[in-house]
Tab-separated table of C-alpha atoms in Angstrom:
chain	number	residue	atom	x	y	z
A	1	MET	CA	-9.104	-38.056	-31.423
A	2	VAL	CA	-6.877	-38.788	-34.333
A	3	GLY	CA	-8.372	-37.747	-38.526
A	4	THR	CA	-7.057	-38.225	-41.598
A	5	PRO	CA	-3.024	-39.885	-41.407
A	6	LEU	CA	-0.849	-36.530	-42.402
A	7	PRO	CA	2.296	-37.306	-44.959
A	8	GLN	CA	5.304	-37.608	-43.253
A	9	VAL	CA	7.646	-34.170	-43.663
A	10	VAL	CA	10.724	-36.752	-42.883
A	11	PRO	CA	11.794	-40.149	-43.427
A	12	PRO	CA	10.726	-42.188	-40.310
A	13	PRO	CA	12.755	-41.188	-37.382
A	14	THR	CA	14.610	-44.366	-35.613
A	15	SER	CA	14.571	-42.623	-32.143
A	16	SER	CA	11.359	-41.036	-29.519
A	17	PRO	CA	10.093	-37.429	-30.144
A	18	LEU	CA	11.407	-36.773	-26.937
A	19	ASP	CA	14.969	-38.418	-27.381
A	20	ARG	CA	14.796	-36.210	-31.098
A	21	VAL	CA	13.372	-33.239	-29.866
A	22	ARG	CA	16.180	-33.886	-26.878
A	23	ARG	CA	18.970	-33.773	-29.219
A	24	PHE	CA	17.702	-30.680	-30.863
A	25	THR	CA	16.935	-28.590	-28.118
A	26	ASP	CA	20.569	-29.479	-26.535
A	27	ARG	CA	22.623	-28.658	-30.280
A	28	GLU	CA	20.226	-25.476	-30.594
A	29	ARG	CA	20.434	-24.623	-26.905
A	30	LEU	CA	16.944	-23.369	-26.120
A	31	PHE	CA	17.475	-23.820	-22.084
A	32	ARG	CA	20.321	-21.947	-21.674
A	33	ARG	CA	20.226	-20.184	-18.367
A	34	LEU	CA	16.181	-20.538	-18.625
A	35	SER	CA	14.215	-21.176	-15.064
A	36	LYS	CA	11.217	-20.844	-15.769
A	37	VAL	CA	9.150	-21.479	-19.234
A	38	VAL	CA	5.587	-20.100	-20.822
A	39	VAL	CA	4.171	-23.134	-23.224
A	40	ALA	CA	1.930	-21.270	-25.378
A	41	VAL	CA	-1.011	-24.070	-25.523
A	42	SER	CA	-3.956	-23.946	-28.007
A	43	GLY	CA	-5.548	-27.204	-27.370
A	44	GLY	CA	-4.060	-28.444	-30.534
A	45	ALA	CA	-2.159	-31.852	-30.964
A	46	ASP	CA	1.199	-29.613	-31.461
A	47	SER	CA	1.033	-27.573	-28.515
A	48	VAL	CA	0.025	-30.335	-26.207
A	49	ALA	CA	2.934	-32.732	-27.227
A	50	ALA	CA	5.124	-29.441	-27.029
A	51	LEU	CA	3.624	-28.813	-23.131
A	52	LEU	CA	3.546	-32.741	-23.066
A	53	LEU	CA	8.153	-33.030	-23.698
A	54	LEU	CA	8.878	-29.732	-22.406
A	55	ARG	CA	7.176	-30.949	-18.571
A	56	GLU	CA	9.558	-34.381	-19.204
A	57	LEU	CA	12.614	-31.735	-19.723
A	58	ALA	CA	11.937	-29.682	-17.286
A	59	GLU	CA	13.447	-31.189	-14.796
A	60	GLU	CA	16.489	-32.516	-16.588
A	61	HIS	CA	17.318	-28.597	-17.648
A	62	GLY	CA	16.143	-27.326	-14.007
A	63	PHE	CA	13.524	-25.049	-15.437
A	64	GLU	CA	9.861	-24.859	-14.340
A	65	VAL	CA	6.898	-25.077	-16.722
A	66	VAL	CA	4.153	-22.725	-16.915
A	67	ALA	CA	1.475	-22.947	-19.894
A	68	ALA	CA	-0.903	-20.157	-21.837
A	69	HIS	CA	-3.639	-20.275	-23.347
A	70	PHE	CA	-5.022	-17.466	-25.324
A	71	ASP	CA	-8.371	-17.432	-26.559
A	72	HIS	CA	-8.930	-15.219	-29.755
A	73	HIS	CA	-12.849	-15.788	-29.929
A	74	LEU	CA	-13.360	-16.472	-33.666
A	75	ARG	CA	-14.804	-19.381	-32.609
A	76	ALA	CA	-17.822	-19.991	-31.553
A	77	ASP	CA	-16.333	-23.222	-29.644
A	78	SER	CA	-13.164	-21.069	-28.786
A	79	GLY	CA	-14.322	-21.631	-24.655
A	80	GLY	CA	-13.891	-25.495	-25.516
A	81	ASP	CA	-11.091	-25.042	-25.890
A	82	ARG	CA	-9.777	-22.628	-23.056
A	83	ALA	CA	-11.909	-25.176	-20.561
A	84	PHE	CA	-10.185	-27.960	-21.968
A	85	VAL	CA	-6.335	-26.644	-21.925
A	86	SER	CA	-7.133	-25.380	-18.217
A	87	GLU	CA	-8.187	-29.221	-17.005
A	88	LEU	CA	-4.890	-30.615	-18.841
A	89	CYS	CA	-2.873	-28.093	-17.618
A	90	GLU	CA	-4.665	-29.549	-13.711
A	91	ARG	CA	-4.539	-32.771	-14.522
A	92	LEU	CA	-0.364	-32.275	-15.038
A	93	ASP	CA	-0.204	-30.203	-12.226
A	94	VAL	CA	1.245	-27.531	-14.364
A	95	PRO	CA	0.372	-23.414	-13.342
A	96	CYS	CA	-1.814	-22.159	-16.752
A	97	MET	CA	-2.891	-18.753	-17.263
A	98	THR	CA	-5.464	-18.117	-19.538
A	99	GLY	CA	-6.303	-14.734	-21.605
A	100	GLU	CA	-8.575	-13.579	-24.056
A	101	GLY	CA	-9.243	-10.598	-26.700
A	102	ASP	CA	-11.523	-10.149	-29.605
A	103	VAL	CA	-9.528	-10.117	-32.993
A	104	LEU	CA	-12.657	-8.876	-34.787
A	105	LEU	CA	-13.004	-5.916	-32.796
A	106	ALA	CA	-9.201	-5.473	-32.653
A	107	ALA	CA	-8.599	-5.881	-36.135
A	108	GLY	CA	-11.619	-3.658	-37.539
A	109	GLU	CA	-10.004	-0.842	-35.253
A	110	MET	CA	-6.224	-1.015	-36.173
A	111	GLY	CA	-7.371	-1.952	-39.938
A	112	THR	CA	-5.518	-5.005	-39.897
A	113	GLY	CA	-6.184	-8.685	-40.959
A	114	ILE	CA	-7.301	-10.807	-38.755
A	115	GLU	CA	-4.513	-13.652	-38.934
A	116	GLU	CA	-2.495	-10.694	-38.058
A	117	THR	CA	-4.648	-9.090	-35.497
A	118	ALA	CA	-4.602	-12.716	-33.862
A	119	ARG	CA	-0.803	-13.329	-34.046
A	120	ARG	CA	-0.437	-9.512	-32.197
A	121	LEU	CA	-2.695	-9.992	-29.236
A	122	ARG	CA	-2.055	-13.676	-28.900
A	123	TYR	CA	2.326	-12.673	-28.493
A	124	GLN	CA	1.146	-9.598	-26.440
A	125	PHE	CA	-0.580	-11.583	-24.034
A	126	LEU	CA	2.560	-14.477	-24.086
A	127	ALA	CA	4.463	-11.183	-23.420
A	128	PHE	CA	2.276	-10.130	-20.645
A	129	ALA	CA	1.506	-14.017	-19.203
A	130	ALA	CA	6.199	-13.972	-19.232
A	131	GLU	CA	6.788	-11.351	-16.948
A	132	ARG	CA	4.207	-12.287	-14.758
A	133	GLN	CA	5.739	-15.478	-14.547
A	134	GLY	CA	9.107	-14.538	-14.377
A	135	ALA	CA	9.923	-16.396	-17.532
A	136	ALA	CA	12.552	-15.377	-20.008
A	137	ALA	CA	11.195	-17.382	-22.764
A	138	VAL	CA	7.625	-18.291	-24.310
A	139	ALA	CA	7.838	-21.953	-26.186
A	140	THR	CA	5.646	-22.403	-28.670
A	141	GLY	CA	4.414	-25.992	-30.077
A	142	HIS	CA	5.629	-24.938	-34.014
A	143	THR	CA	6.750	-28.284	-35.760
A	144	ALA	CA	8.901	-29.049	-39.103
A	145	ASP	CA	5.184	-29.221	-41.482
A	146	ASP	CA	4.827	-25.338	-40.029
A	147	HIS	CA	8.221	-24.554	-41.065
A	148	VAL	CA	7.414	-26.011	-44.675
A	149	GLU	CA	4.957	-24.147	-44.836
A	150	THR	CA	6.923	-20.774	-43.823
A	151	VAL	CA	9.633	-21.160	-46.243
A	152	LEU	CA	6.739	-21.525	-48.633
A	153	HIS	CA	4.860	-18.356	-47.402
A	154	HIS	CA	7.611	-16.555	-47.445
A	155	LEU	CA	9.324	-17.351	-50.979
A	156	VAL	CA	5.560	-16.197	-52.905
A	157	ARG	CA	5.454	-12.945	-51.311
A	158	GLY	CA	9.105	-12.650	-52.507
A	159	SER	CA	11.290	-12.653	-49.475
A	160	GLY	CA	15.055	-12.995	-49.901
A	161	VAL	CA	18.018	-15.228	-47.963
A	162	ARG	CA	16.192	-14.063	-44.465
A	163	GLY	CA	12.952	-15.474	-45.252
A	164	MET	CA	13.849	-18.878	-46.332
A	165	ARG	CA	15.432	-19.418	-43.033
A	166	GLY	CA	11.472	-20.087	-42.625
A	167	MET	CA	11.262	-20.760	-38.865
A	168	LEU	CA	14.274	-20.079	-36.255
A	169	PRO	CA	14.173	-22.072	-33.221
A	170	SER	CA	15.109	-18.827	-31.044
A	171	ALA	CA	14.258	-15.261	-31.550
A	172	PRO	CA	12.831	-12.095	-29.926
A	173	LEU	CA	10.018	-12.756	-28.844
A	174	PRO	CA	7.516	-10.146	-31.736
A	175	GLY	CA	6.636	-7.072	-29.945
A	176	MET	CA	8.790	-8.244	-27.341
A	177	PRO	CA	12.415	-8.058	-27.796
A	178	SER	CA	14.232	-8.528	-24.310
A	179	LEU	CA	11.868	-12.014	-24.058
A	180	ARG	CA	13.202	-14.999	-26.164
A	181	LEU	CA	10.659	-16.604	-28.472
A	182	ILE	CA	11.600	-20.739	-28.872
A	183	ARG	CA	10.143	-23.508	-31.393
A	184	PRO	CA	11.512	-26.796	-28.935
A	185	ILE	CA	9.842	-28.876	-31.190
A	186	LEU	CA	10.854	-27.638	-34.946
A	187	SER	CA	12.040	-30.739	-35.645
A	188	LEU	CA	8.808	-32.819	-35.277
A	189	GLY	CA	6.509	-32.971	-38.038
A	190	ARG	CA	2.796	-32.867	-37.153
A	191	THR	CA	2.183	-37.214	-36.673
A	192	GLU	CA	4.544	-36.967	-34.415
A	193	THR	CA	2.916	-34.976	-32.451
A	194	VAL	CA	-0.329	-37.175	-32.769
A	195	ALA	CA	1.801	-39.707	-31.526
A	196	VAL	CA	3.051	-38.097	-28.591
A	197	CYS	CA	-0.687	-37.382	-27.530
A	198	ASN	CA	-2.003	-40.689	-28.139
A	199	ALA	CA	1.342	-42.636	-26.107
A	200	ALA	CA	0.591	-40.253	-23.349
A	201	GLY	CA	-3.360	-41.071	-23.408
A	202	ILE	CA	-4.179	-37.554	-23.658
A	203	ASP	CA	-6.743	-35.858	-25.857
A	204	TYR	CA	-6.419	-32.807	-28.192
A	205	ARG	CA	-8.641	-29.924	-29.972
A	206	GLU	CA	-8.973	-29.769	-33.396
A	207	ASP	CA	-9.270	-26.415	-34.826
A	208	SER	CA	-12.080	-26.723	-37.779
A	209	THR	CA	-10.274	-22.426	-39.109
A	210	ASN	CA	-7.034	-24.645	-40.324
A	211	ALA	CA	-9.186	-26.357	-42.918
A	212	GLU	CA	-10.607	-22.633	-44.358
A	213	LEU	CA	-9.071	-21.721	-47.224
A	214	HIS	CA	-9.177	-18.608	-47.875
A	215	ALA	CA	-5.915	-18.210	-45.882
A	216	THR	CA	-2.888	-18.131	-47.328
A	217	ARG	CA	-1.123	-20.365	-45.169
A	218	ASN	CA	-3.891	-23.146	-44.747
A	219	ARG	CA	-4.177	-22.902	-48.828
A	220	ILE	CA	0.066	-23.745	-48.884
A	221	ARG	CA	-0.702	-26.100	-46.863
A	222	HIS	CA	-4.000	-28.249	-47.955
A	223	VAL	CA	-3.882	-27.022	-51.836
A	224	VAL	CA	0.486	-26.112	-52.676
A	225	LEU	CA	2.510	-28.675	-50.563
A	226	PRO	CA	0.304	-32.126	-51.941
A	227	GLN	CA	0.893	-30.620	-55.457
A	228	LEU	CA	4.686	-30.665	-54.832
A	229	ARG	CA	4.495	-34.242	-53.170
A	230	GLU	CA	3.044	-35.275	-55.664
A	231	GLU	CA	6.209	-34.066	-58.127
A	232	ASN	CA	8.661	-34.847	-55.385
A	233	PRO	CA	7.905	-36.992	-52.365
A	234	GLY	CA	11.308	-35.901	-50.907
A	235	ALA	CA	9.635	-32.185	-51.140
A	236	ASP	CA	9.177	-31.285	-47.725
A	237	ALA	CA	12.673	-32.395	-46.749
A	238	ALA	CA	14.409	-30.772	-49.589
A	239	ILE	CA	12.776	-27.201	-48.755
A	240	LEU	CA	13.781	-27.848	-44.908
A	241	GLY	CA	17.091	-28.833	-46.658
A	242	LEU	CA	16.729	-25.457	-48.220
A	243	ALA	CA	16.087	-23.281	-45.150
A	244	GLU	CA	18.645	-24.436	-43.051
A	245	SER	CA	21.348	-23.996	-46.018
A	246	ALA	CA	19.961	-20.359	-45.838
A	247	ARG	CA	19.811	-19.792	-42.425
A	248	GLU	CA	23.859	-20.956	-42.205
A	249	LEU	CA	24.863	-18.425	-45.150
A	250	PHE	CA	22.735	-15.480	-43.310
A	251	ARG	CA	24.814	-16.712	-40.124
A	252	SER	CA	28.074	-16.163	-42.264
A	253	VAL	CA	26.942	-13.234	-43.858
A	254	GLU	CA	25.798	-11.233	-40.566
A	255	GLN	CA	29.691	-12.510	-39.740
A	256	ALA	CA	31.522	-10.955	-42.164
A	257	ALA	CA	29.317	-8.169	-41.555
A	258	ASP	CA	30.482	-7.633	-37.992
A	259	LEU	CA	34.018	-8.663	-38.982
A	260	ALA	CA	34.333	-5.645	-41.682
A	261	GLN	CA	33.447	-3.284	-39.126
A	262	PRO	CA	35.317	-0.566	-37.644
A	263	ARG	CA	37.106	-1.297	-34.585
A	264	ASP	CA	38.296	1.745	-32.167
């Protein structure tokens, strides 16, 4: 299914999405020493594209792909997402684990917001799936668009250099730092993940909650970013450049701090 055309985050690429992901993951060494990767698949275009692309790269790097889907029970049709992912994985011959949780109930019990609770339960399940499968890493379908939105989200919350890095290609898995969270398609935009699905003849699900403006990230996506793009059509690329500069600065500070530590 193809909805309203999405704005380009970066200038149109001169190579295929697969080649760009291959170069990005090689540069960041995301698949180093991995024998199995759990791919978080919601059913949306981004995560479906991530599954398709990692399935292509798995043989090159010698790792196995396992899909994992978590049903948050936040929408009446969420069961359809679960069925879609299960059927897709069967079609692709990819093992699939599914889990579920009552986010609204858990949010009330923990006294946390719905977004934070959903994130916490989802990562708990992904950690469980990785441990059950003997995988050292969980891959998500975060894109360059998510990266841009995260930088702005951190900015409005008053973050420093650490937050201005946005989404990192690799980081400890939340709640389970012994496992890695990797973002192999962070160099692609949403228009490209849709194109990957369409080229493969694979459908994807639309999450209606992504259009709801009560969530800060959705307001950034649908209100703030369009206004910034009116002021500067290259706003996304500028924000990505800021994030990369912050990442390099933070790395330099960490290295300097390490060198300053007294040695025995």
